[in-house]
CSV table of C-alpha atoms and ligand atoms in Angstrom, one decimal:
chain,number,residue,atom,x,y,z
A,1,UNK,CA,0.0,0.0,-0.1
A,2,UNK,CA,1.1,3.5,-0.9
A,3,UNK,CA,-0.4,5.1,2.2
A,4,UNK,CA,2.5,6.0,4.5
A,5,UNK,CA,2.2,5.4,8.0
A,6,UNK,CA,2.6,9.1,9.0
A,7,UNK,CA,-0.3,10.3,6.9
A,8,UNK,CA,-3.5,10.0,8.8
A,9,UNK,CA,-7.0,10.0,7.7
A,10,UNK,CA,-8.7,13.2,8.9
A,11,UNK,CA,-11.3,12.7,11.7
A,12,UNK,CA,-14.5,14.4,12.4
A,13,UNK,CA,-17.0,14.1,15.2
A,14,UNK,CA,-14.4,11.7,16.7
A,15,UNK,CA,-14.6,9.2,13.8
A,16,UNK,CA,-12.4,8.8,10.6
A,17,UNK,CA,-13.9,10.5,7.6
A,18,UNK,CA,-13.2,7.6,5.4
A,19,UNK,CA,-12.7,3.8,5.2
A,20,UNK,CA,-9.6,2.4,3.5
A,21,UNK,CA,-9.6,-0.7,1.2
A,22,UNK,CA,-6.4,-2.3,-0.1
A,23,UNK,CA,-6.3,-3.4,-3.7
A,24,UNK,CA,-6.7,-7.0,-2.5
A,25,UNK,CA,-9.7,-6.1,-0.5
A,26,UNK,CA,-11.1,-4.4,-3.6
A,27,UNK,CA,-10.6,-7.5,-5.7
A,28,UNK,CA,-12.8,-9.5,-3.4
A,29,UNK,CA,-15.8,-7.1,-4.0
A,30,UNK,CA,-15.6,-7.2,-7.8
A,31,UNK,CA,-15.7,-10.9,-8.6
A,32,UNK,CA,-19.1,-10.7,-10.5
A,33,UNK,CA,-18.8,-7.2,-12.0
A,34,UNK,CA,-20.3,-6.7,-15.4
A,35,UNK,CA,-19.0,-3.4,-16.8
A,36,UNK,CA,-21.2,-2.2,-19.6
A,37,UNK,CA,-19.4,-1.8,-23.0
A,38,UNK,CA,-19.3,2.0,-22.9
A,39,UNK,CA,-17.9,2.1,-19.4
A,40,UNK,CA,-15.5,-0.7,-20.0
A,41,UNK,CA,-14.0,1.4,-22.8
A,42,UNK,CA,-13.6,4.4,-20.7
A,43,UNK,CA,-12.1,2.4,-17.9
A,44,UNK,CA,-9.7,0.8,-20.1
A,45,UNK,CA,-8.5,4.1,-21.7
A,46,UNK,CA,-8.3,5.7,-18.3
A,47,UNK,CA,-5.9,2.8,-17.1
A,48,UNK,CA,-3.9,3.0,-20.3
A,49,UNK,CA,-3.3,6.7,-19.8
A,50,UNK,CA,-2.4,6.4,-16.1
A,51,UNK,CA,0.3,3.8,-17.3
A,52,UNK,CA,1.7,6.3,-19.9
A,53,UNK,CA,2.1,9.3,-17.8
A,54,UNK,CA,5.5,10.2,-18.9
A,55,UNK,CA,4.4,10.3,-22.6
A,56,UNK,CA,1.5,12.5,-21.7
A,57,UNK,CA,3.7,14.8,-19.6
A,58,UNK,CA,6.2,15.0,-22.6
A,59,UNK,CA,3.4,16.0,-24.9
A,60,UNK,CA,2.0,18.4,-22.3
A,61,UNK,CA,-1.4,16.8,-22.4
A,62,UNK,CA,-3.2,16.8,-19.0
A,63,UNK,CA,-3.7,13.3,-17.5
A,64,UNK,CA,-7.3,12.7,-16.5
A,65,UNK,CA,-7.9,12.3,-12.8
A,66,UNK,CA,-11.6,13.2,-12.0
A,67,UNK,CA,-14.3,10.8,-12.7
A,68,UNK,CA,-18.0,11.4,-12.3
A,69,UNK,CA,-20.4,8.3,-12.4
A,70,UNK,CA,-24.1,8.9,-12.7
A,71,UNK,CA,-27.1,6.6,-13.3
A,72,UNK,CA,-29.8,4.6,-11.5
A,73,UNK,CA,-29.1,2.7,-8.3
A,74,UNK,CA,-27.7,-0.8,-8.3
A,75,UNK,CA,-25.9,-0.4,-11.6
A,76,UNK,CA,-22.3,-0.8,-10.5
A,77,UNK,CA,-21.1,2.8,-9.8
A,78,UNK,CA,-19.5,2.0,-6.5
A,79,UNK,CA,-18.5,-1.4,-7.7
A,80,UNK,CA,-16.4,0.4,-10.4
A,81,UNK,CA,-14.6,2.5,-8.0
A,82,UNK,CA,-13.4,-0.8,-6.4
A,83,UNK,CA,-12.6,-2.2,-9.8
A,84,UNK,CA,-10.5,0.8,-10.8
A,85,UNK,CA,-8.6,0.9,-7.4
A,86,UNK,CA,-7.7,-2.8,-7.8
A,87,UNK,CA,-6.6,-2.3,-11.5
A,88,UNK,CA,-4.6,0.7,-10.5
A,89,UNK,CA,-3.2,-1.1,-7.6
A,90,UNK,CA,-4.0,1.8,-5.3
A,91,UNK,CA,-5.8,2.0,-2.0
A,92,UNK,CA,-9.4,3.0,-2.3
A,93,UNK,CA,-10.6,5.8,0.2
A,94,UNK,CA,-14.3,5.5,0.5
A,95,UNK,CA,-15.5,8.9,2.0
A,96,UNK,CA,-18.0,8.5,4.9
A,97,UNK,CA,-20.7,11.1,4.2
A,98,UNK,CA,-22.1,10.9,7.7
A,99,UNK,CA,-18.7,11.9,9.1
A,100,UNK,CA,-18.2,14.7,6.5
A,101,UNK,CA,-21.5,16.3,6.8
A,102,UNK,CA,-21.8,18.5,9.8
A,103,UNK,CA,-24.8,20.5,11.1
A,104,UNK,CA,-22.3,23.5,11.0
A,105,UNK,CA,-21.8,23.8,7.5
A,106,UNK,CA,-18.4,25.5,7.8
A,107,UNK,CA,-17.2,22.2,9.3
A,108,UNK,CA,-18.5,20.4,6.3
A,109,UNK,CA,-16.4,22.6,3.9
A,110,UNK,CA,-13.4,22.2,6.1
A,111,UNK,CA,-13.8,18.2,6.2
A,112,UNK,CA,-14.0,18.3,2.4
A,113,UNK,CA,-10.9,20.2,2.2
A,114,UNK,CA,-9.1,17.8,4.6
A,115,UNK,CA,-10.0,14.8,2.8
A,116,UNK,CA,-8.6,16.3,-0.5
A,117,UNK,CA,-5.5,17.4,1.3
A,118,UNK,CA,-5.1,13.8,2.4
A,119,UNK,CA,-5.5,12.4,-1.1
A,120,UNK,CA,-2.9,14.8,-2.3
A,121,UNK,CA,-0.3,13.4,0.2
A,122,UNK,CA,-1.1,9.7,-0.1
A,123,UNK,CA,-1.5,8.3,-3.5
A,124,UNK,CA,-4.9,6.8,-3.7
A,125,UNK,CA,-8.4,6.5,-5.4
A,126,UNK,CA,-10.6,8.9,-3.4
A,127,UNK,CA,-14.3,8.0,-3.8
A,128,UNK,CA,-17.2,10.2,-2.7
A,129,UNK,CA,-20.6,8.4,-3.2
A,130,UNK,CA,-23.9,10.3,-3.1
A,131,UNK,CA,-21.9,13.2,-4.4
A,132,UNK,CA,-25.1,15.4,-4.8
A,133,UNK,CA,-25.0,15.7,-1.0
A,134,UNK,CA,-22.1,18.1,-1.3
A,135,UNK,CA,-22.4,19.3,-4.9
A,136,UNK,CA,-26.0,20.6,-5.3
A,137,UNK,CA,-26.7,23.3,-7.7
A,138,UNK,CA,-26.1,26.5,-5.8
A,139,UNK,CA,-29.3,28.1,-7.0
A,140,UNK,CA,-31.4,25.1,-5.9
A,141,UNK,CA,-30.2,25.2,-2.4
A,142,UNK,CA,-33.1,26.7,-0.5
A,143,UNK,CA,-32.2,25.7,3.1
A,144,UNK,CA,-29.1,27.6,3.8
A,145,UNK,CA,-26.9,30.0,1.9
A,146,UNK,CA,-23.9,28.5,3.5
A,147,UNK,CA,-24.3,25.3,1.6
A,148,UNK,CA,-23.2,27.2,-1.4
A,149,UNK,CA,-19.9,27.9,0.3
A,150,UNK,CA,-19.4,24.1,0.6
A,151,UNK,CA,-19.8,23.9,-3.3
A,152,UNK,CA,-17.2,26.7,-3.7
A,153,UNK,CA,-14.8,24.8,-1.4
A,154,UNK,CA,-15.4,21.8,-3.5
A,155,UNK,CA,-14.7,23.6,-6.7
A,156,UNK,CA,-11.5,24.8,-5.3
A,157,UNK,CA,-10.5,21.4,-4.2
A,158,UNK,CA,-11.3,20.0,-7.6
A,159,UNK,CA,-9.2,22.7,-9.3
A,160,UNK,CA,-6.2,22.0,-6.9
A,161,UNK,CA,-6.5,18.3,-7.2
A,162,UNK,CA,-3.3,17.4,-9.1
A,163,UNK,CA,-0.6,14.7,-8.5
A,164,UNK,CA,-1.1,10.9,-8.6
A,165,UNK,CA,-4.4,10.4,-7.0
A,166,UNK,CA,-7.6,9.7,-8.6
A,167,UNK,CA,-10.9,11.3,-7.6
A,168,UNK,CA,-14.2,9.5,-8.2
A,169,UNK,CA,-17.6,10.9,-7.5
A,170,UNK,CA,-21.0,9.1,-7.9
A,171,UNK,CA,-24.5,10.1,-7.9
A,172,UNK,CA,-27.9,9.1,-9.1
A,173,UNK,CA,-29.2,12.7,-9.1
A,174,UNK,CA,-26.9,14.0,-11.7
A,175,UNK,CA,-29.3,16.6,-12.8
A,176,UNK,CA,-29.0,18.3,-9.5
A,177,UNK,CA,-25.4,18.7,-9.6
A,178,UNK,CA,-23.9,22.1,-9.8
A,179,UNK,CA,-22.9,22.9,-13.4
A,180,UNK,CA,-19.5,24.3,-12.4
A,181,UNK,CA,-18.8,21.2,-10.4
A,182,UNK,CA,-19.9,19.0,-13.3
A,183,UNK,CA,-17.5,20.7,-15.7
A,184,UNK,CA,-14.5,20.0,-13.4
A,185,UNK,CA,-14.7,16.3,-14.3
A,186,UNK,CA,-12.6,15.1,-17.2
A,187,UNK,CA,-14.1,11.6,-17.2
A,188,UNK,CA,-17.9,10.9,-17.3
A,189,UNK,CA,-19.5,7.5,-16.8
A,190,UNK,CA,-23.1,6.9,-17.6
A,191,UNK,CA,-24.7,3.8,-16.0
A,192,UNK,CA,-28.0,2.1,-17.0
A,193,UNK,CA,-30.0,-0.9,-16.1
A,194,UNK,CA,-28.6,-4.0,-17.9
A,195,UNK,CA,-29.7,-4.8,-21.3
A,196,UNK,CA,-30.5,-8.6,-22.2
A,197,UNK,CA,-26.9,-9.4,-23.0
A,198,UNK,CA,-25.5,-8.0,-19.8
A,199,UNK,CA,-28.3,-9.6,-17.9
A,200,UNK,CA,-27.3,-13.1,-19.4
A,201,UNK,CA,-23.6,-12.4,-18.6
A,202,UNK,CA,-24.5,-11.6,-15.1
A,203,UNK,CA,-26.7,-14.4,-14.6
A,204,UNK,CA,-23.9,-16.8,-15.9
A,205,UNK,CA,-21.5,-15.4,-13.4
A,206,UNK,CA,-24.0,-15.8,-10.6
A,207,UNK,CA,-25.4,-19.2,-11.4
A,208,UNK,CA,-22.6,-20.8,-13.6
A,209,UNK,CA,-22.4,-21.2,-17.4
A,210,UNK,CA,-22.7,-24.9,-17.6
A,211,UNK,CA,-24.6,-26.2,-20.7
A,212,UNK,CA,-27.5,-27.2,-18.5
A,213,UNK,CA,-28.0,-23.8,-17.4
A,214,UNK,CA,-28.3,-22.2,-20.7
A,215,UNK,CA,-32.1,-22.6,-21.2
A,216,UNK,CA,-32.6,-21.5,-17.6
A,217,UNK,CA,-30.5,-18.3,-18.3
A,218,UNK,CA,-32.5,-17.6,-21.4
A,219,UNK,CA,-35.8,-17.9,-19.6
A,220,UNK,CA,-34.8,-16.0,-16.6
A,221,UNK,CA,-33.4,-13.1,-18.8
A,222,UNK,CA,-37.1,-12.4,-19.9
A,223,UNK,CA,-38.2,-12.4,-16.3
A,224,UNK,CA,-35.5,-10.2,-14.9
A,225,UNK,CA,-35.7,-7.5,-17.7
A,226,UNK,CA,-35.8,-4.1,-16.1
A,227,UNK,CA,-34.3,-5.1,-12.9
A,228,UNK,CA,-31.0,-3.6,-11.7
A,229,UNK,CA,-27.8,-5.6,-11.2
A,230,UNK,CA,-28.4,-5.2,-7.5
A,231,UNK,CA,-32.0,-6.5,-7.7
A,232,UNK,CA,-30.8,-9.6,-9.7
A,233,UNK,CA,-28.2,-10.3,-7.3
A,234,UNK,CA,-30.8,-10.2,-4.4
A,235,UNK,CA,-33.2,-12.4,-6.3
A,236,UNK,CA,-30.5,-15.0,-7.0
A,237,UNK,CA,-29.6,-14.9,-3.5
A,238,UNK,CA,-33.2,-15.6,-2.4
A,239,UNK,CA,-33.2,-18.5,-4.8
A,240,UNK,CA,-29.9,-19.9,-3.6
A,241,UNK,CA,-31.2,-19.9,0.0
A,242,UNK,CA,-34.3,-21.7,-1.0
A,243,UNK,CA,-32.2,-24.3,-3.0
A,244,UNK,CA,-30.3,-24.9,0.2
A,245,UNK,CA,-33.4,-25.4,2.4
A,246,UNK,CA,-35.1,-27.6,-0.2
A,247,UNK,CA,-31.8,-29.3,-1.2
A,248,UNK,CA,-32.7,-28.7,-4.9
A,249,UNK,CA,-31.0,-27.8,-8.0
A,250,UNK,CA,-31.3,-24.5,-10.2
A,251,UNK,CA,-34.7,-24.3,-11.9
A,252,UNK,CA,-36.9,-21.6,-13.3
A,253,UNK,CA,-39.4,-22.1,-10.4
A,254,UNK,CA,-36.7,-21.4,-7.8
A,255,UNK,CA,-35.7,-18.2,-9.7
A,256,UNK,CA,-39.3,-17.1,-10.1
A,257,UNK,CA,-39.8,-17.6,-6.3
A,258,UNK,CA,-36.8,-15.5,-5.6
A,259,UNK,CA,-38.2,-12.8,-7.8
A,260,UNK,CA,-41.6,-12.8,-6.3
A,261,UNK,CA,-40.2,-12.9,-2.8
A,262,UNK,CA,-37.9,-10.0,-3.6
A,263,UNK,CA,-40.5,-7.7,-5.2
A,264,UNK,CA,-38.2,-5.7,-7.6
A,265,UNK,CA,-39.2,-2.0,-7.4
A,266,UNK,CA,-38.9,-1.0,-11.1
A,267,UNK,CA,-42.0,0.0,-13.0
A,268,UNK,CA,-43.6,-2.1,-15.8
A,269,UNK,CA,-43.0,1.0,-18.2
A,270,UNK,CA,-39.2,0.8,-17.5
A,271,UNK,CA,-39.2,-2.8,-17.9
A,272,UNK,CA,-40.7,-2.5,-21.4
A,273,UNK,CA,-38.2,0.2,-22.3
A,274,UNK,CA,-35.2,-2.0,-21.4
A,275,UNK,CA,-36.7,-4.9,-23.1
A,276,UNK,CA,-36.8,-3.2,-26.5
A,277,UNK,CA,-33.1,-2.7,-26.7
B,301,LIG,N1,-22.5,-3.8,-13.1
B,301,LIG,C1,-22.6,-4.7,-12.0
B,301,LIG,N2,-22.0,-5.8,-12.1
B,301,LIG,C2,-22.1,-6.7,-11.1
B,301,LIG,N3,-22.8,-6.5,-10.0
B,301,LIG,C3,-23.3,-5.4,-9.9
B,301,LIG,C4,-23.2,-4.4,-10.8
B,301,LIG,N4,-23.9,-3.4,-10.4
B,301,LIG,C5,-24.5,-3.6,-9.2
B,301,LIG,N5,-24.0,-4.9,-8.8
B,301,LIG,C6,-24.4,-5.5,-7.6
B,301,LIG,O1,-25.3,-4.7,-6.8
B,301,LIG,C7,-24.7,-4.2,-5.6
B,301,LIG,C8,-24.9,-2.6,-5.6
B,301,LIG,O2,-24.1,-2.2,-6.6
B,301,LIG,P1,-23.3,-0.7,-6.5
B,301,LIG,O3,-23.2,-0.3,-5.1
B,301,LIG,O4,-22.0,-0.7,-7.2
B,301,LIG,O5,-24.5,0.2,-7.2
B,301,LIG,P2,-24.5,1.8,-7.4
B,301,LIG,O6,-24.6,2.0,-8.9
B,301,LIG,O7,-23.3,2.3,-6.8
B,301,LIG,O8,-25.9,2.1,-6.6
B,301,LIG,P3,-26.3,3.5,-5.8
B,301,LIG,O9,-26.7,4.5,-6.8
B,301,LIG,O10,-27.4,2.9,-5.1
B,301,LIG,O11,-25.1,3.7,-4.9
B,301,LIG,C9,-23.2,-4.6,-5.5
B,301,LIG,O12,-22.8,-5.0,-4.4
B,301,LIG,C10,-23.1,-5.6,-6.7
B,301,LIG,O13,-23.1,-6.8,-6.1
B,302,LIG,MG1,-23.1,3.5,-5.0
């Protein structure tokens, strides 16, 4: 790990403002990851550039280091942060929003600054989930004017964010992000519910791709259209639990039972839209 012993994570309200995962710990989380084609391409290019820093510096072309991920819940934004940290062999620093956000907003700004300072000193992937909580459009903030100052602090931090660390922000409320904040990102990743192929690939990873499973996967793809990856994972888990209780094998009935027991929240209209692509 590159984090040196003498560089400490900042604390707030008596607790550390982030959780650290080593690249090996990150690997454990990403076993079943399915990266959508557009995002796979972005990630590969991003990593290629990180490994060609000298050439980019020579050509005086800035190296991307700020990624914003947006899209519906359960589509793999957080998972991609783990994936990137693992691929870049850097520790992942997951910011704890509950520790950062303070009822005294001046404190919130100062916590944001401290965590960026930390990432400047220790090479890492700094990940801020639910980014909208600190980066809301300044004109939409009705509660307190002071929140706008948090956004200003964030803008400064983003502008000053140079060196070898990577900053990743994720949100499912991208339309609420402040425009100026949005512009600071050099890399944008758009997430969506899985299409049929991605669904099939994910199911294969979860239940195994033996020849005997292929008809089951085809049938289940129809059932699960419109569900997020996170929904599908929960449905398959429910099915697995039932299999253990009943001492049975994979079957469509078992998956259907998992589906009915889980009650995915996506609407029929969304399910239709995804099914058509
Ligand atoms: N693309 C994916 N490939 C494999 N598994 C996924 C994917 N997306 C989500 N999952 C599963 O769903 C769970 C939630 O995913 P994740 O936290 O990455 O979603 P998210 O997009 O960050 O959602 P949120 O917007 O709610 O934070 C993960 O633990 C993972 O197991
Ligand atoms: Mg997330």
